[in-house]
PDB file of C-alpha atoms in Angstrom:
ATOM      1  CA  MET A   1      -3.826  17.609  -5.320  1.00 50.00           C
ATOM      2  CA  ARG A   2      -0.248  16.892  -4.556  1.00 60.00           C
ATOM      3  CA  GLN A   3       1.208  12.790  -4.518  1.00 72.00           C
ATOM      4  CA  ARG A   4       3.998  11.448  -2.294  1.00 83.00           C
ATOM      5  CA  ILE A   5       5.578   8.244  -3.225  1.00 83.00           C
ATOM      6  CA  LEU A   6       7.740   6.779   0.234  1.00 91.00           C
ATOM      7  CA  SER A   7      11.021   5.679  -1.488  1.00 92.00           C
ATOM      8  CA  ARG A   8      12.045   1.407  -0.329  1.00 93.00           C
ATOM      9  CA  GLU A   9      15.148   3.621   2.466  1.00 95.00           C
ATOM     10  CA  GLU A  10      12.488   5.852   3.636  1.00 95.00           C
ATOM     11  CA  GLU A  11       9.546   2.696   3.879  1.00 95.00           C
ATOM     12  CA  HIS A  12      12.123   0.982   6.313  1.00 96.00           C
ATOM     13  CA  ARG A  13      12.801   3.613   8.427  1.00 96.00           C
ATOM     14  CA  LEU A  14       9.512   3.970   8.972  1.00 96.00           C
ATOM     15  CA  LEU A  15       8.717   0.604   9.565  1.00 97.00           C
ATOM     16  CA  ALA A  16      12.311   0.569  12.141  1.00 97.00           C
ATOM     17  CA  VAL A  17      10.607   3.368  14.261  1.00 96.00           C
ATOM     18  CA  CYS A  18       7.083   1.350  14.698  1.00 95.00           C
ATOM     19  CA  ASP A  19       8.968  -1.377  15.451  1.00 91.00           C
ATOM     20  CA  CYS A  20       8.406  -0.965  18.921  1.00 90.00           C
ATOM     21  CA  ASP A  21       5.243  -1.393  21.680  1.00 88.00           C
ATOM     22  CA  GLU A  22       3.492   1.698  21.357  1.00 88.00           C
ATOM     23  CA  ARG A  23       3.991   1.626  17.326  1.00 92.00           C
ATOM     24  CA  ARG A  24       3.652  -1.941  16.441  1.00 91.00           C
ATOM     25  CA  ARG A  25      -0.166  -2.084  15.382  1.00 92.00           C
ATOM     26  CA  LEU A  26       1.350   1.043  12.678  1.00 95.00           C
ATOM     27  CA  LYS A  27       3.821  -1.161  11.703  1.00 96.00           C
ATOM     28  CA  SER A  28       0.849  -3.632  10.504  1.00 95.00           C
ATOM     29  CA  ILE A  29      -1.430  -0.939   8.665  1.00 95.00           C
ATOM     30  CA  ILE A  30       1.847   0.879   7.330  1.00 96.00           C
ATOM     31  CA  ILE A  31       2.658  -2.762   5.594  1.00 96.00           C
ATOM     32  CA  CYS A  32      -0.837  -3.490   5.014  1.00 94.00           C
ATOM     33  CA  LEU A  33      -1.675  -0.059   2.598  1.00 93.00           C
ATOM     34  CA  LEU A  34       1.701  -0.313   1.345  1.00 93.00           C
ATOM     35  CA  ASP A  35       1.029  -4.020  -0.076  1.00 93.00           C
ATOM     36  CA  THR A  36      -2.191  -4.349  -0.435  1.00 91.00           C
ATOM     37  CA  GLY A  37      -3.181  -0.718  -1.535  1.00 88.00           C
ATOM     38  CA  ILE A  38      -6.599  -0.349   0.012  1.00 90.00           C
ATOM     39  CA  ARG A  39      -8.059   2.659   0.855  1.00 87.00           C
ATOM     40  CA  PHE A  40      -7.377   3.177   4.841  1.00 90.00           C
ATOM     41  CA  ASN A  41     -11.815   3.741   5.842  1.00 87.00           C
ATOM     42  CA  GLU A  42     -10.365  -0.302   3.871  1.00 89.00           C
ATOM     43  CA  LEU A  43      -7.817  -1.427   6.138  1.00 88.00           C
ATOM     44  CA  ILE A  44     -10.470   0.567   9.577  1.00 88.00           C
ATOM     45  CA  THR A  45     -13.604  -2.288   8.323  1.00 88.00           C
ATOM     46  CA  LEU A  46     -11.858  -5.612   7.861  1.00 90.00           C
ATOM     47  CA  THR A  47     -13.248  -7.748   9.963  1.00 89.00           C
ATOM     48  CA  TRP A  48     -11.495 -11.289  10.040  1.00 93.00           C
ATOM     49  CA  GLU A  49     -13.741 -13.317   7.717  1.00 90.00           C
ATOM     50  CA  GLY A  50     -12.004 -11.712   5.453  1.00 90.00           C
ATOM     51  CA  VAL A  51      -9.182 -12.240   5.020  1.00 93.00           C
ATOM     52  CA  ASP A  52      -8.448 -16.091   4.202  1.00 94.00           C
ATOM     53  CA  LEU A  53      -4.700 -16.768   5.127  1.00 94.00           C
ATOM     54  CA  ALA A  54      -5.400 -19.848   3.472  1.00 95.00           C
ATOM     55  CA  ARG A  55      -5.587 -18.295   0.641  1.00 93.00           C
ATOM     56  CA  ASP A  56      -3.563 -15.499   1.010  1.00 94.00           C
ATOM     57  CA  GLU A  57      -6.307 -13.056   0.550  1.00 92.00           C
ATOM     58  CA  ILE A  58      -8.202 -10.490   1.527  1.00 90.00           C
ATOM     59  CA  ASN A  59     -12.198  -9.866   0.871  1.00 85.00           C
ATOM     60  CA  VAL A  60     -13.408  -6.699   1.247  1.00 81.00           C
ATOM     61  CA  LYS A  61     -16.745  -5.928   1.348  1.00 79.00           C
ATOM     62  CA  ALA A  62     -18.732  -4.181  -1.220  1.00 58.00           C
ATOM     63  CA  PHE A  63     -20.433  -1.731   1.870  1.00 55.00           C
ATOM     64  CA  ASN A  64     -16.789  -0.955   2.685  1.00 65.00           C
ATOM     65  CA  THR A  65     -15.910   0.204  -0.732  1.00 59.00           C
ATOM     66  CA  LYS A  66     -15.746   3.751  -2.383  1.00 61.00           C
ATOM     67  CA  THR A  67     -17.416   2.009  -5.502  1.00 63.00           C
ATOM     68  CA  ALA A  68     -20.017  -0.346  -3.270  1.00 56.00           C
ATOM     69  CA  LYS A  69     -17.921  -2.982  -5.332  1.00 71.00           C
ATOM     70  CA  PRO A  70     -16.751  -6.314  -3.905  1.00 75.00           C
ATOM     71  CA  LYS A  71     -12.418  -6.393  -4.247  1.00 83.00           C
ATOM     72  CA  THR A  72     -10.117  -9.346  -3.843  1.00 87.00           C
ATOM     73  CA  VAL A  73      -6.600  -8.952  -2.982  1.00 87.00           C
ATOM     74  CA  ALA A  74      -2.830 -10.713  -2.574  1.00 90.00           C
ATOM     75  CA  ILE A  75      -2.076 -11.333   1.272  1.00 93.00           C
ATOM     76  CA  THR A  76       1.856 -11.360   1.409  1.00 93.00           C
ATOM     77  CA  ALA A  77       4.452 -12.883   2.999  1.00 94.00           C
ATOM     78  CA  ARG A  78       5.335 -10.053   5.243  1.00 94.00           C
ATOM     79  CA  LEU A  79       1.893  -9.097   6.302  1.00 95.00           C
ATOM     80  CA  LYS A  80       0.537 -12.459   6.355  1.00 96.00           C
ATOM     81  CA  ASP A  81       3.161 -12.533   9.111  1.00 96.00           C
ATOM     82  CA  GLU A  82       2.160  -9.807  10.601  1.00 96.00           C
ATOM     83  CA  LEU A  83      -1.966 -11.293   9.797  1.00 96.00           C
ATOM     84  CA  LEU A  84      -0.435 -14.058  12.308  1.00 95.00           C
ATOM     85  CA  ARG A  85       0.924 -11.957  14.482  1.00 94.00           C
ATOM     86  CA  LEU A  86      -2.559  -9.520  14.715  1.00 93.00           C
ATOM     87  CA  TRP A  87      -4.234 -13.010  15.099  1.00 92.00           C
ATOM     88  CA  ALA A  88      -1.798 -14.745  18.288  1.00 91.00           C
ATOM     89  CA  ALA A  89      -2.161 -11.137  19.957  1.00 87.00           C
ATOM     90  CA  ARG A  90      -5.596 -11.068  20.250  1.00 79.00           C
ATOM     91  CA  LYS A  91      -6.415 -15.340  21.559  1.00 60.00           C
ATOM     92  CA  PRO A  92      -7.046 -15.713  25.659  1.00 53.00           C
ATOM     93  CA  ALA A  93      -3.960 -16.209  27.262  1.00 48.00           C
ATOM     94  CA  ASP A  94      -5.846 -19.935  27.847  1.00 49.00           C
ATOM     95  CA  GLY A  95      -5.736 -21.134  23.849  1.00 51.00           C
ATOM     96  CA  ALA A  96      -9.654 -20.464  23.852  1.00 48.00           C
ATOM     97  CA  ASP A  97     -10.793 -18.948  21.125  1.00 54.00           C
ATOM     98  CA  ASP A  98     -13.749 -17.074  22.260  1.00 54.00           C
ATOM     99  CA  VAL A  99     -13.093 -13.924  19.831  1.00 53.00           C
ATOM    100  CA  SER A 100     -15.837 -14.054  16.844  1.00 54.00           C
ATOM    101  CA  ASP A 101     -15.377 -13.136  12.793  1.00 47.00           C
ATOM    102  CA  GLY A 102     -16.857 -10.223  12.983  1.00 59.00           C
ATOM    103  CA  ASP A 103     -13.867  -8.087  15.021  1.00 87.00           C
ATOM    104  CA  ARG A 104     -11.601  -6.090  13.201  1.00 88.00           C
ATOM    105  CA  VAL A 105      -8.324  -7.129  11.646  1.00 91.00           C
ATOM    106  CA  PHE A 106      -6.392  -4.254  13.176  1.00 90.00           C
ATOM    107  CA  GLY A 107      -8.663  -3.082  15.878  1.00 85.00           C
ATOM    108  CA  ILE A 108      -9.143   0.339  15.028  1.00 81.00           C
ATOM    109  CA  LYS A 109     -12.514   2.048  14.194  1.00 70.00           C
ATOM    110  CA  SER A 110     -11.649   5.620  13.680  1.00 69.00           C
ATOM    111  CA  ASN A 111      -7.889   6.653  12.897  1.00 74.00           C
ATOM    112  CA  VAL A 112      -4.149   6.615  13.701  1.00 88.00           C
ATOM    113  CA  THR A 113      -2.915  10.365  13.083  1.00 88.00           C
ATOM    114  CA  SER A 114      -1.212  10.976  16.465  1.00 90.00           C
ATOM    115  CA  SER A 115       0.921   7.772  16.076  1.00 92.00           C
ATOM    116  CA  TRP A 116       1.241   8.392  12.160  1.00 94.00           C
ATOM    117  CA  THR A 117       2.351  11.618  12.735  1.00 93.00           C
ATOM    118  CA  THR A 118       5.017  10.183  15.462  1.00 94.00           C
ATOM    119  CA  ALA A 119       6.773   7.924  13.116  1.00 95.00           C
ATOM    120  CA  ARG A 120       6.577  10.104  10.656  1.00 95.00           C
ATOM    121  CA  LYS A 121       8.836  12.421  12.928  1.00 96.00           C
ATOM    122  CA  LEU A 122      11.177  10.258  14.321  1.00 96.00           C
ATOM    123  CA  ALA A 123      12.160   8.690  10.628  1.00 96.00           C
ATOM    124  CA  GLY A 124      12.383  12.388   9.045  1.00 96.00           C
ATOM    125  CA  ILE A 125       9.671  11.725   6.068  1.00 94.00           C
ATOM    126  CA  GLU A 126       7.251  14.499   8.261  1.00 88.00           C
ATOM    127  CA  ASP A 127       5.448  15.259   4.286  1.00 91.00           C
ATOM    128  CA  VAL A 128       4.100  11.991   3.906  1.00 92.00           C
ATOM    129  CA  ARG A 129       0.338  11.127   4.471  1.00 90.00           C
ATOM    130  CA  LEU A 130      -1.269   8.140   4.814  1.00 90.00           C
ATOM    131  CA  HIS A 131      -2.836   8.251   1.638  1.00 87.00           C
ATOM    132  CA  ASP A 132       0.576   8.878  -0.344  1.00 90.00           C
ATOM    133  CA  LEU A 133       1.021   4.750   0.068  1.00 91.00           C
ATOM    134  CA  ARG A 134      -1.790   4.138  -1.705  1.00 85.00           C
ATOM    135  CA  HIS A 135      -0.332   5.611  -4.481  1.00 85.00           C
ATOM    136  CA  THR A 136       3.703   4.121  -3.173  1.00 87.00           C
ATOM    137  CA  PHE A 137       1.017   0.820  -3.669  1.00 85.00           C
ATOM    138  CA  GLY A 138       0.019   1.754  -7.541  1.00 84.00           C
ATOM    139  CA  THR A 139       3.137   2.796  -8.924  1.00 80.00           C
ATOM    140  CA  ARG A 140       5.570   0.445  -7.274  1.00 84.00           C
ATOM    141  CA  LEU A 141       3.284  -2.143  -9.623  1.00 81.00           C
ATOM    142  CA  ASN A 142       3.784   0.174 -12.871  1.00 78.00           C
ATOM    143  CA  GLN A 143       7.717  -0.003 -12.440  1.00 78.00           C
ATOM    144  CA  LEU A 144       7.194  -3.650 -12.239  1.00 80.00           C
ATOM    145  CA  GLY A 145       5.627  -3.737 -15.659  1.00 77.00           C
ATOM    146  CA  LEU A 146       2.317  -4.900 -14.740  1.00 71.00           C
ATOM    147  CA  SER A 147      -0.768  -3.807 -16.842  1.00 72.00           C
ATOM    148  CA  GLN A 148      -2.821  -0.461 -16.164  1.00 71.00           C
ATOM    149  CA  ALA A 149      -6.001  -2.777 -16.348  1.00 70.00           C
ATOM    150  CA  SER A 150      -4.645  -4.523 -13.446  1.00 73.00           C
ATOM    151  CA  ILE A 151      -2.735  -2.139 -11.884  1.00 68.00           C
ATOM    152  CA  ALA A 152      -7.061  -0.347 -11.513  1.00 71.00           C
ATOM    153  CA  ARG A 153      -8.561  -3.816 -10.445  1.00 75.00           C
ATOM    154  CA  SER A 154      -5.896  -3.409  -7.339  1.00 74.00           C
ATOM    155  CA  LEU A 155      -6.605  -0.635  -6.450  1.00 69.00           C
ATOM    156  CA  GLY A 156     -11.067  -1.168  -6.831  1.00 64.00           C
ATOM    157  CA  HIS A 157     -10.889   1.308  -9.396  1.00 58.00           C
ATOM    158  CA  GLN A 158     -13.496   1.348 -12.174  1.00 61.00           C
ATOM    159  CA  GLN A 159     -12.173   4.403 -14.225  1.00 60.00           C
ATOM    160  CA  LEU A 160      -8.417   3.779 -16.209  1.00 59.00           C
ATOM    161  CA  SER A 161      -8.309   7.365 -15.505  1.00 59.00           C
ATOM    162  CA  THR A 162      -8.656   7.163 -11.965  1.00 59.00           C
ATOM    163  CA  THR A 163      -5.528   4.500 -12.012  1.00 61.00           C
ATOM    164  CA  TYR A 164      -3.017   7.585 -13.480  1.00 57.00           C
ATOM    165  CA  ARG A 165      -3.463   8.851 -10.497  1.00 59.00           C
ATOM    166  CA  TYR A 166      -2.147   6.804  -8.347  1.00 60.00           C
ATOM    167  CA  ILE A 167       0.994   5.553 -10.557  1.00 66.00           C
ATOM    168  CA  ASN A 168       3.543   8.511 -10.495  1.00 62.00           C
ATOM    169  CA  ALA A 169       6.249   8.960 -12.546  1.00 55.00           C
ATOM    170  CA  ASP A 170      10.082   9.301 -11.047  1.00 55.00           C
ATOM    171  CA  GLU A 171      13.497   9.075 -11.956  1.00 53.00           C
ATOM    172  CA  THR A 172      13.224   5.309 -13.621  1.00 58.00           C
ATOM    173  CA  PRO A 173      10.579   5.832 -16.750  1.00 58.00           C
ATOM    174  CA  LEU A 174      12.581   9.586 -17.256  1.00 58.00           C
ATOM    175  CA  ALA A 175      15.897   7.435 -17.929  1.00 65.00           C
ATOM    176  CA  ALA A 176      14.530   4.366 -19.418  1.00 66.00           C
ATOM    177  CA  VAL A 177      12.850   7.082 -22.085  1.00 66.00           C
ATOM    178  CA  ARG A 178      16.231   9.162 -22.795  1.00 70.00           C
ATOM    179  CA  SER A 179      18.373   6.213 -22.668  1.00 73.00           C
ATOM    180  CA  ALA A 180      15.423   4.715 -25.232  1.00 74.00           C
ATOM    181  CA  MET A 181      15.930   7.595 -28.137  1.00 77.00           C
ATOM    182  CA  GLU A 182      19.371   7.626 -27.391  1.00 76.00           C
ATOM    183  CA  GLY A 183      19.699   4.393 -29.069  1.00 77.00           C
ATOM    184  CA  PHE A 184      17.349   5.857 -31.682  1.00 73.00           C
ATOM    185  CA  GLN A 185      19.268   8.456 -32.477  1.00 74.00           C
ATOM    186  CA  SER A 186      22.227   7.173 -32.216  1.00 76.00           C
ATOM    187  CA  LYS A 187      21.660   4.329 -34.689  1.00 70.00           C
ATOM    188  CA  GLU A 188      20.846   7.022 -37.336  1.00 60.00           C
ATOM    189  CA  SER A 189      22.760   7.243 -39.612  1.00 52.00           C
ATOM    190  CA  VAL A 190      24.148  10.928 -40.255  1.00 53.00           C
ATOM    191  CA  PRO A 191      23.426  12.522 -43.976  1.00 57.00           C
ATOM    192  CA  SER A 192      27.178  13.679 -45.187  1.00 56.00           C
ATOM    193  CA  GLY A 193      28.266  17.013 -45.367  1.00 57.00           C
ATOM    194  CA  SER A 194      26.173  17.880 -42.306  1.00 53.00           C
ATOM    195  CA  LYS A 195      28.340  17.682 -39.479  1.00 52.00           C
TER     196      LYS A 195
END
């Protein structure tokens, strides 16, 4: 299966085209997927009772995960800003808090295909899928030096072999390997008489 990693520049373009009223909710969804690596189904079933802004954590219930095991993911500063904005936007104008914790955080029940397709087209990156944002998350954690076990836990994988499919090589590790090997080879002494 094809896997696509979003570059930082592509991410900026994608978020920029979502910075308008008709795609503002999609921007929050994209940030959540990129910063947590949760599955789309986990995102759309997430309710406010699973969001702990005091601890900066999202707690995904076991019955909403693919593995039927609960998981906790960290909330980044930019995701927290989005979650606070979503919370404020759903409160009644008079300040009364008549919303229940069972309400869905992102206010969607199925897909965002139309909005996603439009955003990709406007950003000029039509070949990326929502699921690729999960691969992007895993790959970025790997590039930052997190252990395979930590990445697996973050993605909710029980098998490391599954996690390997979410960590896509790019030119950075290849360049590091090339540099390391060239450094090793330059330290070898050249046998006398050979050139």
